[in-house]
Short mmCIF file of C-alpha atoms in Angstrom, two decimals:
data_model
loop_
_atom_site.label_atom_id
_atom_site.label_comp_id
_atom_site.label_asym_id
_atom_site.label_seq_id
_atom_site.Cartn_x
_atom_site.Cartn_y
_atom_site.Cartn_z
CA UNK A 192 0.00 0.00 0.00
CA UNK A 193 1.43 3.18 -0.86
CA UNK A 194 2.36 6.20 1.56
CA UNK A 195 -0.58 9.05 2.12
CA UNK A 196 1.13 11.81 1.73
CA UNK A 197 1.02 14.34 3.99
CA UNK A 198 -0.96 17.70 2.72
CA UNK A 199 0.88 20.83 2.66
CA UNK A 200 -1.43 24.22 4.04
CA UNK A 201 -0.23 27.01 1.55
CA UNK A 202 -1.70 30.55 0.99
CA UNK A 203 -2.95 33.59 3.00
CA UNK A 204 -6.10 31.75 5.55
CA UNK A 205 -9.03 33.63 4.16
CA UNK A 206 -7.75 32.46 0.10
CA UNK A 207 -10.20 30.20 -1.83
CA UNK A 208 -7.67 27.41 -1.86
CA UNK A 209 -6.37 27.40 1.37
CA UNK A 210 -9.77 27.36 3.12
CA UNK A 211 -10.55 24.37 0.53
CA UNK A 212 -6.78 22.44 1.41
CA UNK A 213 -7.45 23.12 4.89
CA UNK A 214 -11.45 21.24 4.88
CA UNK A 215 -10.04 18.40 3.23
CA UNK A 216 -7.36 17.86 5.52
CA UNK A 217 -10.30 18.32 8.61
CA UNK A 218 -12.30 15.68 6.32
CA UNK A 219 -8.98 13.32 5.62
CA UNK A 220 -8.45 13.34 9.98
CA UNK A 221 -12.35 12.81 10.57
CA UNK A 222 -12.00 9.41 7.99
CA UNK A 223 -8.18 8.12 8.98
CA UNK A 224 -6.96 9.17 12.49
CA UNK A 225 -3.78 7.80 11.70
CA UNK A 226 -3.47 10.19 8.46
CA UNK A 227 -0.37 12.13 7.95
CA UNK A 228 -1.18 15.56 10.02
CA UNK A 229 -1.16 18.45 7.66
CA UNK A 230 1.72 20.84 7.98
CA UNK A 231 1.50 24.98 7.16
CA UNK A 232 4.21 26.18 4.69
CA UNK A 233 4.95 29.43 3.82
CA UNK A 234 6.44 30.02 0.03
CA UNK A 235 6.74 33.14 0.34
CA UNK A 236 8.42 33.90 3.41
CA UNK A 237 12.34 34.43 3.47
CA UNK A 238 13.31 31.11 4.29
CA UNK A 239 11.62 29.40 1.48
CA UNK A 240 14.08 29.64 -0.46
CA UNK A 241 16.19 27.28 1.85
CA UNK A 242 12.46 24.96 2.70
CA UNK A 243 13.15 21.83 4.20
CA UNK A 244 10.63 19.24 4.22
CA UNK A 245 9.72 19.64 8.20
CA UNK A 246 7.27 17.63 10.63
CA UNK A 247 5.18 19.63 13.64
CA UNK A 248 7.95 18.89 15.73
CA UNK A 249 10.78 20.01 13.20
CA UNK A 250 11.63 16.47 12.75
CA UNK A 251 13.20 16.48 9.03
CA UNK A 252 10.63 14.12 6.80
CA UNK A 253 13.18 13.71 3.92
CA UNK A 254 11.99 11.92 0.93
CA UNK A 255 8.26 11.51 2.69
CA UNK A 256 5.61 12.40 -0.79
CA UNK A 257 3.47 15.33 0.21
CA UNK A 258 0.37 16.99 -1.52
CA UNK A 259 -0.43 20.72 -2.59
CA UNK A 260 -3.06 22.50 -3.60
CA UNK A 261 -1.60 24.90 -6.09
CA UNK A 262 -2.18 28.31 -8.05
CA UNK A 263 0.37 30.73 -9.03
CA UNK A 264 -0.78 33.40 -6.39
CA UNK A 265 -0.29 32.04 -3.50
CA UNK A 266 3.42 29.92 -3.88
CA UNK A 267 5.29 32.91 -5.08
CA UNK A 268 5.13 36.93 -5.88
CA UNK A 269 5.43 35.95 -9.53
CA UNK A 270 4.40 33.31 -11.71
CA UNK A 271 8.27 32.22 -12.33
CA UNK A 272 8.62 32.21 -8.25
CA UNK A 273 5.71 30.00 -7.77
CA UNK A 274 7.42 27.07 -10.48
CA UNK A 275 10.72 27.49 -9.15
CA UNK A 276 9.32 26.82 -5.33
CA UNK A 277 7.52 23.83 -6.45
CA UNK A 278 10.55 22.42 -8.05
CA UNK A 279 12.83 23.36 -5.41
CA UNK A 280 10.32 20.97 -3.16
CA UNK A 281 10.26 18.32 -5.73
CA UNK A 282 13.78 18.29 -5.42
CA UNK A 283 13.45 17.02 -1.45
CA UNK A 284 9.99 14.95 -1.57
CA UNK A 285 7.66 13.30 -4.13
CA UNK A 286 5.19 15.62 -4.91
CA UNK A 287 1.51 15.61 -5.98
CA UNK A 288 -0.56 18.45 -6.86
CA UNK A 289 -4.39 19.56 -7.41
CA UNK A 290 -4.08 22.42 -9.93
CA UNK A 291 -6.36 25.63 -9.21
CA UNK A 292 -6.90 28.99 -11.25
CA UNK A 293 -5.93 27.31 -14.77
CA UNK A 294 -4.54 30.10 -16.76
CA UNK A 295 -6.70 31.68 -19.64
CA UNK A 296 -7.40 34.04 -21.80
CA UNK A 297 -8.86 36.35 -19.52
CA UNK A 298 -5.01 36.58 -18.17
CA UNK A 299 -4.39 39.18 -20.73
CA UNK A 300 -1.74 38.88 -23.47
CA UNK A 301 1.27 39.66 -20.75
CA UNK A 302 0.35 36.99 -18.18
CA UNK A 303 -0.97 34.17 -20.05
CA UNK A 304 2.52 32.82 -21.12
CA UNK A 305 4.01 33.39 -18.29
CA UNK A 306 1.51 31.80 -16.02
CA UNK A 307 0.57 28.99 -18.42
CA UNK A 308 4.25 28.33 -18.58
CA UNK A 309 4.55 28.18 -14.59
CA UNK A 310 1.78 25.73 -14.76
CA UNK A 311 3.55 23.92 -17.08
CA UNK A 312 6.68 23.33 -14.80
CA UNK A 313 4.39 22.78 -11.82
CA UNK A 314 2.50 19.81 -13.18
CA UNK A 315 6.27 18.75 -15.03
CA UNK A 316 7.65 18.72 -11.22
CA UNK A 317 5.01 16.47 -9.69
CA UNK A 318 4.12 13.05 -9.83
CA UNK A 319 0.64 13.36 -10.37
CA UNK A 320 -1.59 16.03 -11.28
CA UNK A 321 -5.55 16.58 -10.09
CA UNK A 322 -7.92 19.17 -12.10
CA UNK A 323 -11.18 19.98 -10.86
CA UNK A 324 -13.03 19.47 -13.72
CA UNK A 325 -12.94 18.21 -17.07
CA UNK A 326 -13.00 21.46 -18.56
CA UNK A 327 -9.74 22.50 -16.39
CA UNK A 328 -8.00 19.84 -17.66
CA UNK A 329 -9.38 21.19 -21.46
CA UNK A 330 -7.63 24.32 -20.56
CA UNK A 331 -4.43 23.07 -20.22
CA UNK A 332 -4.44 20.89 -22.99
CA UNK A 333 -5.34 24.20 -24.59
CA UNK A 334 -3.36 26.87 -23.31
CA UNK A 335 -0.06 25.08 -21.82
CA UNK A 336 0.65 21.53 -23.31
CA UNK A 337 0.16 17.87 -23.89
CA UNK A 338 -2.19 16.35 -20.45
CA UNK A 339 0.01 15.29 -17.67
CA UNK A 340 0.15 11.61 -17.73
CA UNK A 341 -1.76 9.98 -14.96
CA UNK A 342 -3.57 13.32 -14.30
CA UNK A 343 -7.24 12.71 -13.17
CA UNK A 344 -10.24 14.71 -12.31
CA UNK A 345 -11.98 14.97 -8.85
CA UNK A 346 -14.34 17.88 -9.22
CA UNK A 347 -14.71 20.31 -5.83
CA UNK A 348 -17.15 19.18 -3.18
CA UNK A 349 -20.27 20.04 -2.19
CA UNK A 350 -21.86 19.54 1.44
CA UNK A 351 -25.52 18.17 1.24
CA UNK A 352 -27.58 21.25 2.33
CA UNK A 353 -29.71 20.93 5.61
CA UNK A 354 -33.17 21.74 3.80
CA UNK A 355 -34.36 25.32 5.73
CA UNK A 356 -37.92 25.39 6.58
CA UNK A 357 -40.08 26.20 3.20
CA UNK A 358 -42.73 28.69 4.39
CA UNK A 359 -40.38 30.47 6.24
CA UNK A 360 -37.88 30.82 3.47
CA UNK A 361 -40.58 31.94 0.73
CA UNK A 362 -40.97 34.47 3.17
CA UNK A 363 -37.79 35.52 3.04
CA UNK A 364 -37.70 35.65 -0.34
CA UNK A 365 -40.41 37.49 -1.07
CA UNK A 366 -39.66 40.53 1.36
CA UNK A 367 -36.34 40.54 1.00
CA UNK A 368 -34.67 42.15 -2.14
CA UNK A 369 -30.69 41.05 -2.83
CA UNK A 370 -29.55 40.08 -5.60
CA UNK A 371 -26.63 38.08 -3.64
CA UNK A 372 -23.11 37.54 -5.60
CA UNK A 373 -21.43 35.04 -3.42
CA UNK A 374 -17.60 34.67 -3.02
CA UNK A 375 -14.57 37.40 -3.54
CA UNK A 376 -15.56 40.29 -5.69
CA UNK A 377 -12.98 41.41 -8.79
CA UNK A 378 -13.19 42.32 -12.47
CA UNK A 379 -15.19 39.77 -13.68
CA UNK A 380 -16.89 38.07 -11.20
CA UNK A 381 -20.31 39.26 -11.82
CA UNK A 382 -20.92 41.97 -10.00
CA UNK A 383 -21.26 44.08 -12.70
CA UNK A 384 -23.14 41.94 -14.94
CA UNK A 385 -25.97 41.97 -11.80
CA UNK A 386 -26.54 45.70 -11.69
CA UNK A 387 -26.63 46.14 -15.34
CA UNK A 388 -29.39 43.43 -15.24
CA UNK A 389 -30.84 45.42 -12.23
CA UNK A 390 -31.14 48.74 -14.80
CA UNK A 391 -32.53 46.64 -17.60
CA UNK A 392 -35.59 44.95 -15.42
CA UNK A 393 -36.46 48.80 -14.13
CA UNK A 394 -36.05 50.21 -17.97
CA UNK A 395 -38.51 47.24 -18.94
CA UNK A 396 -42.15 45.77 -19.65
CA UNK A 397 -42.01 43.65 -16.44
CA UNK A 398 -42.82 45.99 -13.57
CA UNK A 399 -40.42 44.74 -11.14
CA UNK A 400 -40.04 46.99 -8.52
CA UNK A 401 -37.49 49.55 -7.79
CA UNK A 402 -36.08 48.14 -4.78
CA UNK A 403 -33.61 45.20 -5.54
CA UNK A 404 -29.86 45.65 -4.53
CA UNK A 405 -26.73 43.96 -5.25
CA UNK A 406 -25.25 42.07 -2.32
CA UNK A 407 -21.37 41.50 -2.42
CA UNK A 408 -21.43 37.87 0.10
CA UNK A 409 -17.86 38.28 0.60
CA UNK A 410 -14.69 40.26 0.52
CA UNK A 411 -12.76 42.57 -2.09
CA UNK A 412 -9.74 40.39 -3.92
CA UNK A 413 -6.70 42.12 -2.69
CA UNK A 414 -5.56 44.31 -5.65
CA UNK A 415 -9.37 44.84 -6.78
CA UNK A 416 -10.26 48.30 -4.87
CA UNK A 417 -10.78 49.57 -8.10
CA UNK A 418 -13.47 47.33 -9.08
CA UNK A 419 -15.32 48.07 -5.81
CA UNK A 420 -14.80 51.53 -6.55
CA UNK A 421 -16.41 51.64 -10.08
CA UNK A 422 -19.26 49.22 -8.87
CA UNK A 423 -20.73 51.57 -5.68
CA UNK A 424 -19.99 54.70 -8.59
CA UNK A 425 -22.47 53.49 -10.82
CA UNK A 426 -24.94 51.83 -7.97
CA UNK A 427 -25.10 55.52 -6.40
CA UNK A 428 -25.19 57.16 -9.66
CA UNK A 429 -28.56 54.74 -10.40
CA UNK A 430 -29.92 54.53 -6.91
CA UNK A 431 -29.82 51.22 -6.67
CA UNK A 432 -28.47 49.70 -3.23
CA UNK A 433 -24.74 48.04 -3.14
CA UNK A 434 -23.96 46.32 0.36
CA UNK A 435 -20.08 44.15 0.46
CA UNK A 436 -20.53 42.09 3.28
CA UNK A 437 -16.81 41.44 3.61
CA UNK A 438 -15.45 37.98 4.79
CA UNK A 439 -17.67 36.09 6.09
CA UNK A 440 -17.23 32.45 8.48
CA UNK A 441 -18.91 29.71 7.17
CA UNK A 442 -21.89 29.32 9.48
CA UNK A 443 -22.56 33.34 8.82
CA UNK A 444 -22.07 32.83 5.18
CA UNK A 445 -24.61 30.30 5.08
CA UNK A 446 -26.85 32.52 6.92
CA UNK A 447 -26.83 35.00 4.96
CA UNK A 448 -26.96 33.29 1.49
CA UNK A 449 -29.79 31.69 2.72
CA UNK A 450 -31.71 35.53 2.94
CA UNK A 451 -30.56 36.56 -0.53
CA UNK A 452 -33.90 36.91 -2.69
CA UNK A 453 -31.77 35.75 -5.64
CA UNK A 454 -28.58 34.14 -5.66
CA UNK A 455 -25.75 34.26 -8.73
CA UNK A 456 -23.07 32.91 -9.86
CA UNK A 457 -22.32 35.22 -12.88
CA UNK A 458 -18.59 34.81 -13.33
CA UNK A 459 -17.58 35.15 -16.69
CA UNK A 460 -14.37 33.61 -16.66
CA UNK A 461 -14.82 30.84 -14.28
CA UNK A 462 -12.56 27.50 -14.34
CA UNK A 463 -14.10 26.10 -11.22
CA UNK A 464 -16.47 27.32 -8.96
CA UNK A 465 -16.48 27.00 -5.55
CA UNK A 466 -18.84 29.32 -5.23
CA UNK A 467 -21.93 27.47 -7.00
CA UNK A 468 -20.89 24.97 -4.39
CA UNK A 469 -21.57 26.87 -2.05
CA UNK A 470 -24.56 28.31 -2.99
CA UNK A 471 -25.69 24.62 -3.22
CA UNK A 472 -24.38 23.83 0.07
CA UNK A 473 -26.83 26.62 1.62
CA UNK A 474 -29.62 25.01 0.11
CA UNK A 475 -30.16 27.73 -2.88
CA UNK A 476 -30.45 26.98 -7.03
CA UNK A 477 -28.43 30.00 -8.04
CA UNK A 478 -28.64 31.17 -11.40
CA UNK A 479 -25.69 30.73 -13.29
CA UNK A 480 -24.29 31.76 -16.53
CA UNK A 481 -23.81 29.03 -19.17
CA UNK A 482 -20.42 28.04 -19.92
CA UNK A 483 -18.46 24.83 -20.73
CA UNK A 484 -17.41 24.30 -17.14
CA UNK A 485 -21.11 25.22 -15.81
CA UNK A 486 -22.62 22.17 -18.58
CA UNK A 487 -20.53 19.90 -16.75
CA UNK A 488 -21.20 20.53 -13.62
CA UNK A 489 -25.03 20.74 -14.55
CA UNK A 490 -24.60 17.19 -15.83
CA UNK A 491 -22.21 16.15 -12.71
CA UNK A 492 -25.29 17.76 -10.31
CA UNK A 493 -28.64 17.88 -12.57
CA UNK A 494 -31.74 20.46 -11.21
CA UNK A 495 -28.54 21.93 -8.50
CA UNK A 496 -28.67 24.98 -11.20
CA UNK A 497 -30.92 27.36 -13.29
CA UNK A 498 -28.22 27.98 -15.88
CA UNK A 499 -29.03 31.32 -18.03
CA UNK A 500 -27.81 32.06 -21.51
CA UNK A 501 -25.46 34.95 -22.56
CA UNK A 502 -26.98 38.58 -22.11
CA UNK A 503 -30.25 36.25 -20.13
CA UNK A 504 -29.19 37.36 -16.45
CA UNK A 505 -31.94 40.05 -15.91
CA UNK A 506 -34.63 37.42 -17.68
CA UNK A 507 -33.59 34.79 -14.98
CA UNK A 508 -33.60 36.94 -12.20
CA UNK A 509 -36.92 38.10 -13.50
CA UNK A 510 -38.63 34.56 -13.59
CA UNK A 511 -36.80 33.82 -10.05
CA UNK A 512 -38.39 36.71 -8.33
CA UNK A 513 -41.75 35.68 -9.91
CA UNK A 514 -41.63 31.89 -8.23
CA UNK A 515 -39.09 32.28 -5.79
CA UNK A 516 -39.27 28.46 -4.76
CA UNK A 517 -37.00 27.41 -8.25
CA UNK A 518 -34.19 29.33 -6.41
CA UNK A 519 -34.24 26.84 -3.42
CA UNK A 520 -33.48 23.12 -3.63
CA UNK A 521 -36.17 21.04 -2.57
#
């Protein structure tokens, strides 16, 4: 029987793929007591650049395989940094990796290559490669090179809601007015794409009324200030109400997604989506914006999703504040 290896915790605490590294290690301990215990690393700290494989106790674990949960950002400043660190680590333990954030086009001209080619000496270094979804491994067939060999997909999670009582959530849903954007808010994420939608339902036919808002469930990406900026210019500008929540726990998170009148998952650029997990998770059928990753997972999780076509958003969120029950899971 081969060696589990033992998972490596990488990445600021409140990051996407740390949280996600860190619940499958809790998960991994709650299934195998005896399970290698995971062990916090920090790339980017001084030191790194002489890591040595260490145990809890600072007991060297030469040569022991180990497991990471990888994207560019978080192993180094730059996208060369982040290859050379996994390397450097390959070079003192077998490594495995689950790949996160495949580059795209949506990189821009500038990073692309150079992240694409970081991803290409990360998943060269290791001795095994995991993508979340078919459509991540499509991307790096398409952007950086031939398919690792042995590379596999396990798609991200999703924790069976706890069903919320019905009449009491129609109730919410009918007095309450969010449209709810789950998850960190940047360029792209659809934030935007809501409160245009918001403008085109009060220009329209369909007399919806005046008072839906856009709620942010979640923080501002580091770096994205000037998204936030532009987003509460043109809310204030049109009157129409812009909350950002900032981080949330999980058990508040869940609260409040579970208010939200609609929820969406509008990202345009999206290579997997832990937020429509979580969404689903909360007990809500978000409406999300059709795309080659969001058919699979619509086939991987069928009736989870109300998936909209391109320029549909304010349609959707039209026909989901008219029967607010298709936005909950039964």
């Amino acid at each position: 029987m081969s060696e589990l290896p033992r998972l490596l915790l990488v990445g600021p605490d409140r990051h996407g793929v740390a949280i996600y590294a860190r619940q499958l290690a809790a998960a991994v301990g709650r299934l195998d007591a005896a399970a290698p215990a995971p062990l916090p690393v920090d790339p980017l700290a001084p030191e790194a650049a002489a890591f040595t494989l260490r145990g809890t106790r600072g007991a060297p674990l030469p040569g022991s395989p180990v497991h990471l949960h990888a994207t560019d950002r978080i192993l180094g400043a730059t996208p060369e940094l982040a290859a050379d660190w996994v390397e450097y680590l390959a070079g003192t333990a077998p490594v495995t990796v689950t790949l996160h954030d495949l580059p795209q086009p949506s990189d821009g001209v500038r990073n692309l290559p150079r992240r694409a080619e970081s991803y290409r000496r990360i998943a060269g270094a290791s001795s095994g490669v995991v993508f979340n979804s078919a459509h991540e491994r499509a991307l790096f067939a398409e952007y950086i090179g031939e398919e690792p060999p042995g590379s596999t997909v396990i798609p991200l999670p999703v924790v069976v809601p706890v069903a919320a009582p019905r009449q009491g959530r129609l109730a919410l849903a009918t007095t309450l007015r969010d449209i709810a954007v789950l998850g960190f808010l940047y360029p792209g994420k659809g934030h935007a794409e809501v409160l245009g939608a918001i403008l085109e339902l009060r220009a329209g036919p369909s007399q919806v009324r005046s008072d839906l808002g856009l709620l942010a469930l979640g923080a501002v990406s580091p770096g994205s200030e000037h998204e936030l900026t532009a987003l509460r210019a043109r809310a204030e500008a049109s009157d129409i109400r812009f909350m950002v929540t900032g981080f949330l726990a999980d058990a508040e998170l869940e609260r409040r997604a579970r208010l939200a009148a609609v929820p969406v998952a509008a990202h345009r650029h999206v290579s997997a989506s832990g937020s429509i997990g979580s969404w689903i998770s909360a007990g809500r059928r978000p409406l999300v914006a059709a795309s080659r990753y969001v058919d699979e997972m619509a086939r991987l999780r069928p009736g989870t999703m109300t998936v909209y076509p391109e320029g549909g958003l304010a349609e959707a969120i039209r026909v989901a504040l008219a029967d607010p029950a298709s936005t909950w899971l039964a």
